[in-house]
Structures are given as C-alpha cells and as structure tokens.
Coordinates of C-alpha atoms in Angstrom, one line a residue:
Chain A
X39 CA -22.6 -29.0 -18.6
X40 CA -26.3 -28.2 -18.5
X41 CA -27.3 -24.9 -16.9
X42 CA -29.4 -25.4 -13.7
X43 CA -32.8 -23.4 -13.3
X44 CA -32.9 -21.1 -10.4
X45 CA -35.0 -23.6 -8.5
X46 CA -32.7 -26.4 -9.2
X47 CA -30.2 -24.1 -7.9
X48 CA -31.9 -23.3 -4.7
X49 CA -32.7 -27.3 -4.6
X50 CA -29.1 -27.4 -3.4
X51 CA -29.5 -25.1 -0.8
X52 CA -29.7 -26.2 2.8
X53 CA -32.5 -24.3 5.0
X54 CA -32.6 -24.4 8.6
X55 CA -35.9 -25.3 10.0
X56 CA -37.1 -26.9 6.9
X57 CA -39.2 -29.3 9.1
X58 CA -41.0 -26.5 10.4
X59 CA -44.1 -25.4 8.8
X60 CA -44.6 -22.1 10.8
X61 CA -41.5 -20.0 10.8
X62 CA -41.1 -16.4 11.5
X63 CA -40.3 -14.4 8.5
X64 CA -36.7 -12.4 9.2
X65 CA -37.8 -9.8 6.5
X66 CA -41.1 -7.8 6.1
X67 CA -42.0 -6.1 2.9
X68 CA -44.3 -3.5 2.6
X69 CA -45.7 -4.6 -1.0
X70 CA -48.2 -1.8 -0.8
X71 CA -45.3 0.4 -1.3
X72 CA -43.7 -2.1 -4.1
X73 CA -47.4 -1.8 -5.7
X74 CA -48.2 1.7 -5.5
X75 CA -44.9 4.0 -5.8
X76 CA -42.1 2.1 -6.8
X77 CA -41.0 2.9 -10.2
X78 CA -38.5 -0.1 -11.2
X79 CA -39.8 -3.1 -8.7
X80 CA -36.5 -4.1 -8.8
X81 CA -36.5 -6.7 -6.3
X82 CA -38.3 -9.1 -8.6
X83 CA -35.2 -9.2 -10.4
X84 CA -32.1 -8.6 -8.7
X85 CA -32.9 -11.1 -5.7
X86 CA -30.9 -14.3 -6.1
X87 CA -33.3 -16.7 -4.6
X88 CA -36.4 -14.8 -6.4
X89 CA -38.2 -14.2 -3.4
X90 CA -40.0 -11.6 -4.9
X91 CA -42.1 -12.3 -7.5
X92 CA -44.5 -10.4 -10.1
X93 CA -48.1 -11.6 -10.9
X94 CA -49.7 -11.1 -14.1
X95 CA -51.1 -8.0 -12.9
X96 CA -47.6 -6.3 -12.3
X97 CA -48.0 -6.7 -8.6
X98 CA -45.4 -7.8 -6.5
X99 CA -45.4 -10.6 -3.9
X100 CA -42.6 -11.6 -1.2
X101 CA -41.9 -15.3 0.3
X102 CA -38.9 -15.5 2.7
X103 CA -39.1 -19.5 2.5
X104 CA -36.3 -19.2 -0.4
X105 CA -33.9 -16.4 1.1
X106 CA -30.3 -17.2 1.3
X107 CA -29.7 -14.0 3.5
X108 CA -27.4 -12.2 1.1
X109 CA -28.7 -8.8 1.8
X110 CA -29.2 -7.8 -2.0
X111 CA -32.7 -6.6 -1.4
X112 CA -32.2 -4.3 1.6
X113 CA -29.4 -2.3 -0.8
X114 CA -31.5 -2.6 -3.8
X115 CA -35.0 -1.3 -2.7
X116 CA -34.6 2.6 -2.1
X117 CA -38.2 3.2 -1.4
X118 CA -38.0 2.0 2.0
X119 CA -40.3 -1.2 1.3
X120 CA -37.9 -3.7 3.0
X121 CA -37.3 -4.3 6.6
X122 CA -34.4 -6.6 6.7
X123 CA -33.4 -8.8 9.7
X124 CA -31.1 -12.0 10.1
X125 CA -33.6 -14.9 11.0
X126 CA -34.2 -16.2 14.4
X127 CA -31.9 -19.4 14.8
X128 CA -35.3 -21.1 16.7
X129 CA -38.3 -20.0 14.4
X130 CA -36.5 -18.3 11.4
X131 CA -35.6 -19.9 8.2
X132 CA -32.0 -19.0 6.6
X133 CA -29.5 -20.7 5.4
X134 CA -26.5 -23.4 6.7
X135 CA -23.8 -23.5 3.8
X136 CA -22.1 -26.8 3.1
X137 CA -19.7 -24.8 1.3
X138 CA -19.9 -21.3 1.7
Chain B
X270 CA -25.6 -14.5 33.6
X271 CA -24.2 -11.9 36.0
X272 CA -20.6 -11.9 35.0
X273 CA -19.2 -9.1 32.6
X274 CA -17.2 -10.2 29.9
X275 CA -14.0 -8.0 28.6
X276 CA -15.5 -8.3 25.4
X277 CA -18.2 -9.7 23.4
X278 CA -17.3 -10.3 19.7
X279 CA -20.5 -10.4 17.3
X280 CA -19.9 -12.9 14.6
X281 CA -17.7 -15.6 14.0
X282 CA -16.3 -14.8 10.6
X283 CA -12.8 -14.3 9.9
X284 CA -12.7 -10.8 11.4
X285 CA -14.4 -12.4 14.7
X286 CA -12.3 -15.3 14.8
X287 CA -9.0 -13.4 14.4
X288 CA -10.2 -10.9 17.3
X289 CA -11.2 -14.0 19.4
X290 CA -7.7 -15.7 19.0
X291 CA -5.9 -12.7 20.2
X292 CA -8.0 -11.9 23.0
X293 CA -8.0 -15.9 24.0
X294 CA -4.0 -15.7 23.7
X295 CA -3.9 -12.7 26.0
X296 CA -5.7 -14.1 28.6
X297 CA -9.0 -12.1 28.2
X298 CA -12.4 -13.0 29.2
X299 CA -14.8 -12.7 26.0
X300 CA -17.8 -14.2 24.7
X301 CA -17.9 -14.9 20.7
X302 CA -21.4 -14.8 19.5
X303 CA -22.4 -16.7 15.9
X304 CA -25.9 -16.7 14.8
X305 CA -25.2 -19.8 12.7
X306 CA -25.1 -23.3 13.5
X307 CA -21.5 -23.1 13.5
X308 CA -18.8 -20.7 12.4
X309 CA -19.1 -20.4 9.0
X310 CA -22.5 -21.7 8.6
X311 CA -23.7 -18.4 7.2
X312 CA -20.7 -17.1 5.4
X313 CA -19.9 -16.9 1.9
X314 CA -17.0 -15.5 0.0
X315 CA -15.3 -15.9 -3.4
X316 CA -12.6 -16.5 -2.0
X317 CA -9.0 -16.1 -1.6
X318 CA -7.6 -15.1 1.6
X319 CA -4.5 -13.3 0.7
X320 CA -1.3 -12.6 2.3
X321 CA 0.7 -14.3 4.8
X322 CA -1.6 -13.3 8.3
X323 CA -3.1 -16.6 8.7
X324 CA 0.3 -18.1 9.8
X325 CA -0.1 -15.2 12.5
X326 CA -3.5 -17.3 13.9
X327 CA -2.5 -20.7 13.0
X328 CA 1.3 -20.9 12.9
X329 CA 2.6 -23.3 10.4
X330 CA -1.1 -24.1 9.2
X331 CA 0.3 -25.8 6.1
X332 CA 2.0 -28.6 8.3
X333 CA -1.5 -29.9 9.1
X334 CA -2.7 -32.1 6.5
X335 CA -6.3 -31.5 6.6
X336 CA -6.5 -28.1 7.6
X337 CA -9.3 -25.8 6.7
X338 CA -8.2 -24.2 3.7
X339 CA -8.5 -25.6 0.1
X340 CA -5.3 -24.9 -1.9
X341 CA -2.3 -22.4 -1.8
X342 CA -2.1 -19.9 -5.0
X343 CA 0.7 -20.1 -7.5
X344 CA -0.7 -19.4 -10.2
X345 CA -2.8 -16.4 -11.3
X346 CA -5.1 -15.0 -14.1
X347 CA -6.5 -12.2 -15.3
X348 CA -8.9 -12.5 -18.2
X349 CA -10.3 -10.2 -20.5
X350 CA -13.3 -11.6 -22.0
X351 CA -15.8 -10.5 -25.1
X352 CA -18.4 -12.5 -26.6
X353 CA -16.2 -15.4 -28.2
X354 CA -13.0 -14.8 -27.0
X355 CA -10.9 -14.7 -24.0
X356 CA -7.3 -13.0 -23.6
X357 CA -5.3 -13.5 -20.5
X358 CA -2.6 -12.2 -18.4
X359 CA -1.2 -15.7 -16.9
X360 CA 1.5 -15.7 -14.2
X361 CA 2.5 -19.1 -12.8
X362 CA 5.7 -19.3 -10.5
X363 CA 7.3 -22.0 -8.2
X364 CA 8.1 -18.6 -6.1
X365 CA 4.9 -19.1 -4.7
X366 CA 5.2 -22.8 -4.1
X367 CA 6.8 -22.4 -0.6
X368 CA 5.1 -21.4 2.9
X369 CA 4.6 -19.3 3.9
X370 CA 1.8 -19.1 1.2
X371 CA 0.8 -15.7 0.0
X372 CA -2.8 -16.6 -0.9
X373 CA -5.0 -19.5 -0.1
X374 CA -8.5 -20.6 -1.6
X375 CA -11.0 -21.1 1.2
X376 CA -14.7 -22.4 1.5
X377 CA -16.1 -20.5 4.4
X378 CA -18.3 -23.0 6.0
X379 CA -15.4 -25.4 6.0
X380 CA -12.5 -22.9 7.0
X381 CA -14.2 -21.0 9.5
X382 CA -15.2 -23.9 11.3
X383 CA -11.6 -24.9 11.2
X384 CA -10.4 -21.6 12.5
X385 CA -13.0 -21.9 15.4
X386 CA -11.7 -24.9 16.6
X387 CA -8.2 -23.2 16.5
X388 CA -10.0 -20.3 18.6
X389 CA -11.5 -22.8 21.0
X390 CA -8.2 -24.7 21.7
X391 CA -6.3 -21.2 22.5
X392 CA -9.5 -20.8 24.9
X393 CA -9.1 -24.2 26.6
X394 CA -5.3 -23.0 27.1
X395 CA -6.2 -19.5 28.5
X396 CA -6.6 -18.4 31.9
X397 CA -10.4 -18.1 31.2
X398 CA -10.8 -21.5 29.6
X399 CA -14.4 -21.9 31.5
X400 CA -15.1 -18.3 31.3
X401 CA -14.8 -17.5 27.8
X402 CA -17.1 -18.9 25.2
X403 CA -17.8 -19.5 21.4
X404 CA -21.7 -19.6 21.5
X405 CA -23.5 -20.5 18.2
X406 CA -27.0 -20.3 17.3
X407 CA -27.6 -16.9 18.9
X408 CA -28.5 -13.8 17.3
X409 CA -27.6 -10.8 18.8
X410 CA -30.8 -8.3 18.5
X411 CA -29.0 -5.4 20.1
X412 CA -26.0 -3.5 21.4
X413 CA -27.0 -2.0 24.8
X414 CA -25.9 1.3 24.9
X415 CA -25.6 3.6 28.5
X416 CA -25.1 7.0 27.9
X417 CA -24.0 6.7 24.8
X418 CA -21.3 3.8 25.7
X419 CA -21.8 0.0 24.9
X420 CA -22.4 -2.1 28.0
X421 CA -23.5 -5.1 26.4
X422 CA -25.7 -7.0 24.0
X423 CA -29.2 -8.6 24.2
X424 CA -30.4 -11.5 22.5
X425 CA -34.2 -12.0 22.8
X426 CA -34.9 -11.5 26.8
X427 CA -31.5 -12.3 27.7
X428 CA -28.6 -9.9 28.5
X429 CA -24.9 -10.3 28.5
X430 CA -22.7 -7.4 30.2
X431 CA -19.1 -6.4 28.9
X432 CA -16.8 -3.4 28.7
X433 CA -16.5 -3.8 25.0
X434 CA -18.0 -5.1 21.8
X435 CA -16.4 -5.7 18.7
X436 CA -18.7 -5.8 15.9
X437 CA -17.8 -8.0 13.2
X438 CA -21.2 -8.9 12.0
X439 CA -20.4 -8.4 8.1
X440 CA -21.1 -6.6 5.3
X441 CA -25.2 -6.4 6.2
X442 CA -24.1 -4.3 9.4
X443 CA -27.3 -4.1 11.2
X444 CA -25.7 -3.5 14.6
X445 CA -23.4 -0.9 13.0
X446 CA -26.3 0.7 12.1
X447 CA -27.8 0.7 15.3
X448 CA -25.1 2.1 17.6
X449 CA -24.8 4.8 14.9
X450 CA -21.8 4.2 13.1
X451 CA -23.4 3.5 9.7
X452 CA -26.7 5.3 8.3
X453 CA -29.9 3.4 8.7
X454 CA -30.2 3.0 5.0
X455 CA -27.1 2.3 2.7
X456 CA -27.9 2.7 -0.8
X457 CA -27.1 0.4 -3.7
X458 CA -24.5 2.5 -5.4
X459 CA -21.2 1.0 -3.9
X460 CA -22.5 -2.5 -3.4
X461 CA -22.3 -5.5 -5.1
X462 CA -24.0 -8.9 -5.2
X463 CA -21.5 -11.8 -5.4
X464 CA -23.2 -15.2 -6.7
X465 CA -21.4 -18.6 -7.2
X466 CA -21.5 -22.0 -8.0
X467 CA -19.3 -24.7 -5.9
X468 CA -18.5 -27.2 -9.2
X469 CA -17.3 -30.5 -8.4
X470 CA -15.1 -32.5 -10.6
X471 CA -13.4 -36.0 -10.6
X472 CA -10.0 -35.1 -8.9
X473 CA -8.0 -36.4 -11.7
X474 CA -10.1 -34.5 -14.1
X475 CA -9.6 -31.0 -11.6
X476 CA -5.8 -31.5 -11.4
X477 CA -5.1 -32.0 -15.2
X478 CA -7.6 -29.4 -16.3
X479 CA -5.8 -26.5 -14.4
X480 CA -2.6 -27.9 -13.6
X481 CA -2.8 -28.6 -10.3
X482 CA -0.1 -30.4 -8.2
X483 CA -0.5 -31.5 -4.7
X484 CA -2.5 -28.6 -3.2
X485 CA -1.4 -26.1 -5.5
X486 CA -4.3 -23.7 -6.9
X487 CA -5.1 -21.2 -9.6
X488 CA -6.9 -17.9 -9.1
X489 CA -8.8 -16.3 -12.2
X490 CA -10.4 -13.1 -12.5
X491 CA -12.5 -12.1 -15.5
X492 CA -13.8 -8.7 -16.8
X493 CA -16.0 -7.7 -19.7
X494 CA -18.6 -10.3 -21.3
X495 CA -18.8 -12.3 -17.6
X496 CA -21.0 -9.8 -16.4
X497 CA -23.2 -9.0 -19.3
X498 CA -22.8 -5.4 -19.4
X499 CA -23.1 -4.6 -15.5
X500 CA -20.6 -3.4 -13.5
X501 CA -18.5 -6.0 -11.8
X502 CA -16.2 -8.9 -12.6
X503 CA -16.2 -12.8 -12.8
X504 CA -13.9 -15.2 -10.7
X505 CA -12.6 -19.0 -11.0
X506 CA -10.9 -20.4 -8.0
X507 CA -9.8 -24.1 -7.8
X508 CA -10.5 -25.7 -4.3
X509 CA -9.6 -29.4 -3.4
X510 CA -12.2 -31.1 -5.4
X511 CA -14.4 -28.2 -6.5
X512 CA -13.9 -24.9 -8.5
X513 CA -15.7 -21.8 -7.1
X514 CA -17.0 -20.2 -10.0
X515 CA -18.8 -16.7 -10.1
X516 CA -18.9 -13.0 -10.2
X517 CA -19.7 -9.9 -8.5
X518 CA -22.5 -7.3 -10.1
X519 CA -23.4 -3.8 -9.1
X520 CA -26.8 -3.5 -7.5
X521 CA -27.5 -0.5 -8.5
X522 CA -26.2 -1.2 -12.0
X523 CA -28.5 -4.3 -11.9
X524 CA -31.5 -2.5 -10.8
X525 CA -31.0 0.3 -13.9
X526 CA -30.0 -2.5 -16.7
X527 CA -32.9 -4.8 -15.5
X528 CA -30.5 -7.8 -14.8
X529 CA -30.6 -10.7 -12.6
X530 CA -27.6 -11.9 -10.9
X531 CA -28.7 -15.5 -11.5
X532 CA -29.2 -15.1 -15.3
X533 CA -25.8 -13.1 -15.3
X534 CA -24.2 -16.1 -14.0
X535 CA -25.8 -18.5 -16.8
X536 CA -24.5 -15.8 -19.3
X537 CA -20.7 -16.5 -18.1
X538 CA -21.1 -20.2 -17.9
X539 CA -22.5 -20.2 -21.6
X540 CA -19.4 -18.4 -22.7
X541 CA -17.7 -20.8 -25.1
X542 CA -14.2 -20.9 -23.1
X543 CA -16.0 -21.3 -19.8
X544 CA -18.1 -23.9 -20.9
X545 CA -14.9 -26.0 -21.9
X546 CA -13.4 -25.2 -18.6
X547 CA -16.4 -26.8 -16.8
X548 CA -17.3 -29.4 -18.8
X549 CA -18.3 -32.9 -16.9
X550 CA -18.6 -30.7 -13.5
X551 CA -21.6 -31.0 -11.3
X552 CA -23.1 -28.0 -9.4
X553 CA -22.9 -28.9 -5.7
X554 CA -23.9 -25.5 -4.2
X555 CA -25.2 -22.5 -5.3
X556 CA -24.8 -19.4 -3.0
X557 CA -24.8 -15.4 -2.9
X558 CA -23.8 -12.7 -0.8
X559 CA -23.5 -8.9 -0.8
X560 CA -20.3 -7.5 -1.1
X561 CA -19.1 -3.8 -0.7
X562 CA -17.0 -2.2 -3.7
X563 CA -14.1 -0.9 -1.6
X564 CA -15.2 2.5 -2.5
X565 CA -14.7 4.8 0.6
X566 CA -17.8 6.5 0.4
X567 CA -19.6 3.7 1.6
X568 CA -17.5 3.1 4.6
X569 CA -19.3 3.9 8.1
X570 CA -18.6 7.4 9.2
X571 CA -16.2 6.2 12.1
X572 CA -15.0 2.8 13.3
X573 CA -15.3 3.3 16.7
X574 CA -17.0 4.8 19.5
X575 CA -17.1 4.5 23.2
X576 CA -17.0 0.9 23.8
X577 CA -17.4 -0.4 20.3
X578 CA -15.3 -1.3 17.3
X579 CA -16.1 -2.1 13.6
X580 CA -13.9 -5.1 12.2
X581 CA -14.0 -6.5 8.6
X582 CA -17.0 -6.3 6.2
X583 CA -19.0 -4.6 9.2
X584 CA -16.6 -1.6 8.4
X585 CA -16.6 -2.1 4.7
X586 CA -12.9 -3.0 4.4
X587 CA -12.5 -4.5 1.1
X588 CA -10.6 -3.4 -2.0
X589 CA -10.2 -4.6 -5.5
X590 CA -7.8 -2.4 -7.1
X591 CA -7.3 -5.0 -10.1
X592 CA -4.7 -7.3 -8.8
X593 CA -6.9 -9.3 -6.4
X594 CA -10.3 -8.9 -4.6
X595 CA -9.0 -8.3 -0.9
X596 CA -11.4 -8.5 1.9
X597 CA -10.6 -11.5 3.9
X598 CA -7.3 -10.5 4.8
X599 CA -8.5 -7.1 6.0
X600 CA -11.1 -8.7 8.3
X601 CA -8.2 -11.0 9.7
X602 CA -6.0 -7.8 10.2
X603 CA -8.7 -5.4 11.4
X604 CA -9.8 -8.0 13.9
X605 CA -5.9 -8.8 15.3
X606 CA -5.6 -5.0 15.5
X607 CA -9.2 -4.4 17.0
X608 CA -8.3 -7.2 19.7
X609 CA -5.0 -5.7 20.2
X610 CA -6.8 -2.4 21.1
X611 CA -9.2 -4.0 23.5
X612 CA -6.5 -5.2 25.3
X613 CA -4.7 -2.0 25.7
X614 CA -7.9 -0.7 26.8
X615 CA -8.3 -3.3 29.6
X616 CA -4.7 -2.3 30.7
X617 CA -5.6 1.0 30.9
X618 CA -9.0 0.6 32.5
X619 CA -10.5 2.8 30.0
X620 CA -12.7 1.4 27.3
X621 CA -14.0 4.6 25.9
X622 CA -13.3 6.1 22.4
X623 CA -10.2 7.9 24.2
X624 CA -8.6 4.5 24.1
X625 CA -10.3 2.8 21.1
X626 CA -9.7 6.0 18.8
X627 CA -6.0 3.6 18.4
X628 CA -7.7 1.2 16.6
X629 CA -8.4 3.7 13.9
X630 CA -4.9 5.1 14.2
X631 CA -3.1 1.6 13.9
X632 CA -5.6 0.4 11.1
X633 CA -4.7 3.8 9.2
X634 CA -1.0 2.8 9.8
X635 CA -1.8 -0.9 8.4
X636 CA -1.6 -1.9 4.7
X637 CA -5.3 -2.4 5.1
X638 CA -6.3 1.4 5.3
X639 CA -3.0 2.4 3.4
X640 CA -4.3 0.3 0.5
X641 CA -7.6 1.4 0.8
X642 CA -6.9 5.2 0.7
X643 CA -3.9 4.8 -2.3
X644 CA -6.2 2.7 -4.3
X645 CA -9.3 4.5 -4.6
X646 CA -8.9 5.9 -8.0
X647 CA -8.2 2.3 -9.3
X648 CA -11.4 1.2 -7.4
X649 CA -13.2 4.1 -9.6
X650 CA -11.9 3.1 -12.6
X651 CA -12.5 -0.5 -12.4
X652 CA -16.0 0.1 -11.7
X653 CA -16.2 2.4 -14.8
X654 CA -17.8 1.1 -18.1
X655 CA -14.5 1.6 -19.8
X656 CA -13.0 -1.3 -17.8
X657 CA -15.8 -3.8 -17.8
X658 CA -16.8 -3.1 -21.4
X659 CA -14.4 -1.1 -23.9
X660 CA -11.3 -2.4 -22.8
X661 CA -12.0 -6.1 -22.8
X662 CA -13.7 -5.7 -26.0
X663 CA -10.7 -3.6 -27.4
X664 CA -8.0 -6.3 -26.0
X665 CA -10.0 -9.6 -27.4
X666 CA -10.4 -7.6 -30.7
X667 CA -7.0 -7.3 -31.0
X668 CA -6.1 -10.7 -29.8
X669 CA -8.2 -12.3 -32.3
X670 CA -6.9 -9.9 -35.4
X671 CA -3.2 -10.7 -33.9
X672 CA -3.8 -14.3 -33.8
X673 CA -5.7 -14.7 -37.2
X674 CA -3.5 -16.2 -40.0
X675 CA -5.5 -16.3 -43.2
X676 CA -2.8 -16.6 -46.0
X677 CA -3.1 -12.8 -46.6
X678 CA -0.3 -10.5 -46.1
X679 CA -0.1 -9.5 -42.5
X680 CA -0.6 -6.7 -41.2
X681 CA 1.6 -5.0 -38.4
X682 CA 0.6 -5.4 -34.8
X683 CA 0.6 -1.7 -34.5
X684 CA -1.7 -1.5 -37.3
X685 CA -4.0 -4.0 -35.9
X686 CA -4.0 -2.6 -32.4
X687 CA -5.1 0.9 -34.2
X688 CA -8.1 -0.7 -35.8
X689 CA -9.3 -2.4 -32.5
X690 CA -8.9 0.8 -30.7
X691 CA -11.1 2.7 -33.0
X692 CA -13.7 -0.1 -32.9
X693 CA -14.0 -0.1 -29.2
X694 CA -12.8 3.2 -28.0
X695 CA -10.5 5.8 -29.2
X696 CA -6.9 6.8 -28.6
X697 CA -7.9 9.8 -26.5
X698 CA -10.0 7.4 -24.2
X699 CA -7.1 5.6 -24.0
X700 CA -4.7 7.7 -23.1
X701 CA -7.1 9.1 -20.4
X702 CA -7.2 5.4 -19.4
X703 CA -3.9 4.8 -19.4
X704 CA -3.0 8.1 -17.5
X705 CA -5.7 7.4 -14.9
X706 CA -4.3 3.6 -14.8
X707 CA -0.7 5.0 -14.1
X708 CA -1.7 7.3 -11.8
X709 CA -4.0 5.1 -9.9
X710 CA -2.0 1.6 -9.7

C-alpha cells in the first residue's frame, strides 16, 4: 500500500465553508513571538495538518485553512503565541468528519 | 428566548449525549448544544467504547440491524514491536460473542449521530418534547456567570438561561478554563496527539484477514517501534468494512525529539508486519485529535462549581493502564452521573456546589475515578522510555532468537532471554519494572 503525502491525506478531509473565500480564522498566531524568542518552533513539525510552515529564512508562517481542530498546537506552544478557539460554524473553517 | 432550561449541555459527544439521554428520560427541560453540523461531526476517537454501559443508554442496542456501532470485540491483541518483528499477546474467545458485549468499535461521526437520534426519541417521549432541544451548528462562546454561579451561556449576541450547565466540550476544554476549573494554559506534558487513518478493504478481504465473523471484531494495541522512539503507542481496530489504524504520540516528547505525527504514522505503516496487514487497503480518511494521557496531574482542579459540572474528556477522564485505552466509557458514565446529579439538584431546588459536589462523590465511588486513582503508577510506567522502547526491543529480540532454528545446537530459552535482557536492558532494570508492574497492575 502506497504511503500518502500529507497533502494527499488532507485532500481526504471535508472542510466546512469551503466555497467561502473570506473565512474568519479561529486560531490567531502571534508569529512575532515564534520568530523572535521561540527556541524550538515546534508547531512547524508537530501540527498534523502542517498549518505552521517555516520558510527558507527560518521564519514561521501560519494558515488556518487546513486546520482539523485537533488542538495539538495549543499545548505544544509554550511561548504564548497561539490563541486557540473553535471555528465559527457560519464564517469559520474547521472540519466535518465523515468517519471520525 | 426568555425561557429558562433546567440544564444546558455543551457538546454532543458521548458524555453530552449520555447526560441528555438521562435528562430526557427524567423529564427535564434541557438544551444540548453542538458546534458541528451534527452530533459527531467534529469528534474523533481510536476507538473502542469499552464495557457494557452503552446498553444503559440504548437497551439491547445489538438487536438493531444497522446500529451506529461497527463491531463487537471478541479478539484482543497486545503487540510488542521492534524494527523487524512483532511479538503479540493474543486472546480470542467465544466467551465475548454474546451480548451484552464488553466493547464495541465505533467511528464517531456515525456513532454519535446515531446516539443523538436515540436521544431525540427520548426527548419526543418526554414531558418537554417541544421544549427540550438538540441544537447543532452553534458554538458556545461563554458560560455566563453571576456571583460566580453559572446562569446561562452566550453564543454570539444570543443568551440562553439555565439553572445548570454540563460542560462536555471534550479535551480542548476552553469553557472549563473560562469558568476557572482548569488553568488557562495546559502544558504539553501529559497530552498526546492521536492520529489515524481509516482504511477501506473489500469486505471479504477484511473478514478473512482479521478472522471476523458476522459483526465480531479485533482490537490491537502496539508498543515500541510503532511510535519511532516517541512516548505513546499504536492501535488497529476493525470496523464494518474499514480498519482504524493510528497511534498516539506525546506532544512534549515530539517537541523535544523534533518528530511529526504524520511522519510517525508513515513509519508505523512501513513496518513489515503492518505493511502486510494493510496491503490492498485504501485510505478514506485522515484525522487527528488531542487526547490526555490519564495522568491525574492534568485533570482540572475540580469537576464542579456552582451551577457547573465537567464531564468526559473536558475533565480529562481517560486512562490507558496497558489493558485498554478507556476514555469513551468514562465519558458515558460521567455523563450519566452528571445528569443524575442535576436531577437531584432540581428536586432539592439547589444547583449550588453544595448539591453538585455529589457528582464528584459519585464519580469517585464509581469505577471511573477508582481506576484512574488505582492505576496512576501504570500510567507513569507505560509512558516511560522503558515501556515504549526497551521492553518491546527486548521481547522481540527474545522472540527472534527463540524462534530461530538454524541447525545449530539450540540454547536453552533462559540463556536466550538472558542475552536479550543484557542487550536491551539489565536484570536490575527488569526487576525494577517487574516490581513496579506487579504493584501498579
């Protein structure tokens, strides 16, 4: 059985409000903290949906579109950079599991 | 809405639905609020719902042809894993074939939705058929407090008023924090990320490969190589025409060892034994969710306050003492006990912590807190490097030498075992673990 890449895996996830282009992010990340004081930048590897990425300059970027609301970053970040909430059903993103 | 509810339950997972069922049967006026599109829409578990309590919510659920559960467990397997090998404790028995089953595999998107239909039926038969509701697509922003007592909830600009709130919001317990029962920041120390794939097979292949008959099923837990040196373990459960294959990995440990959960899952899937097990399958869903370890140190400081109860994973009610990963059954039982406490509070006309502390008392007297309290040492042991690294290596090394037949004079097992011990641990460490194990299990 072929292993799946993360983007293939995320391609199997049903997201809410996918047709909406302007969604309200349910997680706010103060990447200034990530990029100034954080010694590990661990969200860039512990997030199961790869919402946190690091560019060539080692800077952390965050996007909420692929978030599957697992909660990992809320615990993993010990620098106070992650303001975590659940998505708004109307104007947020987030998941609807088909199997769960 | 001006009307006041007896209770508002936040979250239609197993804890919230169990509470709702009991409230409906006892003619309470309540509102069950779920932020997902339907009950179960945002819920993920491994997962086996252990024990027989489900029949308390849906009597003789096994008689329904297309019930919301997947398979009953009559086959248990605990597997030690090193790079090449697996060594399993395997127990299968027809003793488990007859209802009430002692464990059923579930897929939450389907199971919770089914359970919610049963709750709606109970509401329809209650005195408040038109005044109790299951409301979906609503996110609760705040539990409204007055003089430090819960009196309602707020969603957007709307408020709903109530005598009591059952917070059954799950492990990412923002409202439990807001009402002050849990710290605002919960560190990663005792939290894990659960990650899994649902893999579909041709029905016949699934039945043959896992020795399934009718709706019988298997649960298999893995320790060792599965988690690539990170604290945690793997799992495989059989569903009707899919399997749930995944693992849990300690968040703090991943942070320190610079590991990604999705890489660890691939590492697990590439193991030769797993590769053979999942051959020909098709991944139909990838999911992840945080889960607590069962370490009491992460639990909220209290599970009640004036007008509020915490049930299920919101209260971090979970344990893995080596025998099974139990969380959903704790959620179910705590939901039942929570609802019973609310009913009593209504009878006495007192929703303050004076009455609600009976929830904690009843939970402490139940198997839920008894097991959590009694098996703390086992939790600590299972989350130690000896258990997720050294012991599986030792066991598999012994298996390899024991089962090797190479037309050379065969050594006595004791000598082989001794060699494996020296390679991966020491007798002194083993005695310590054995002593700890004997004491904790």
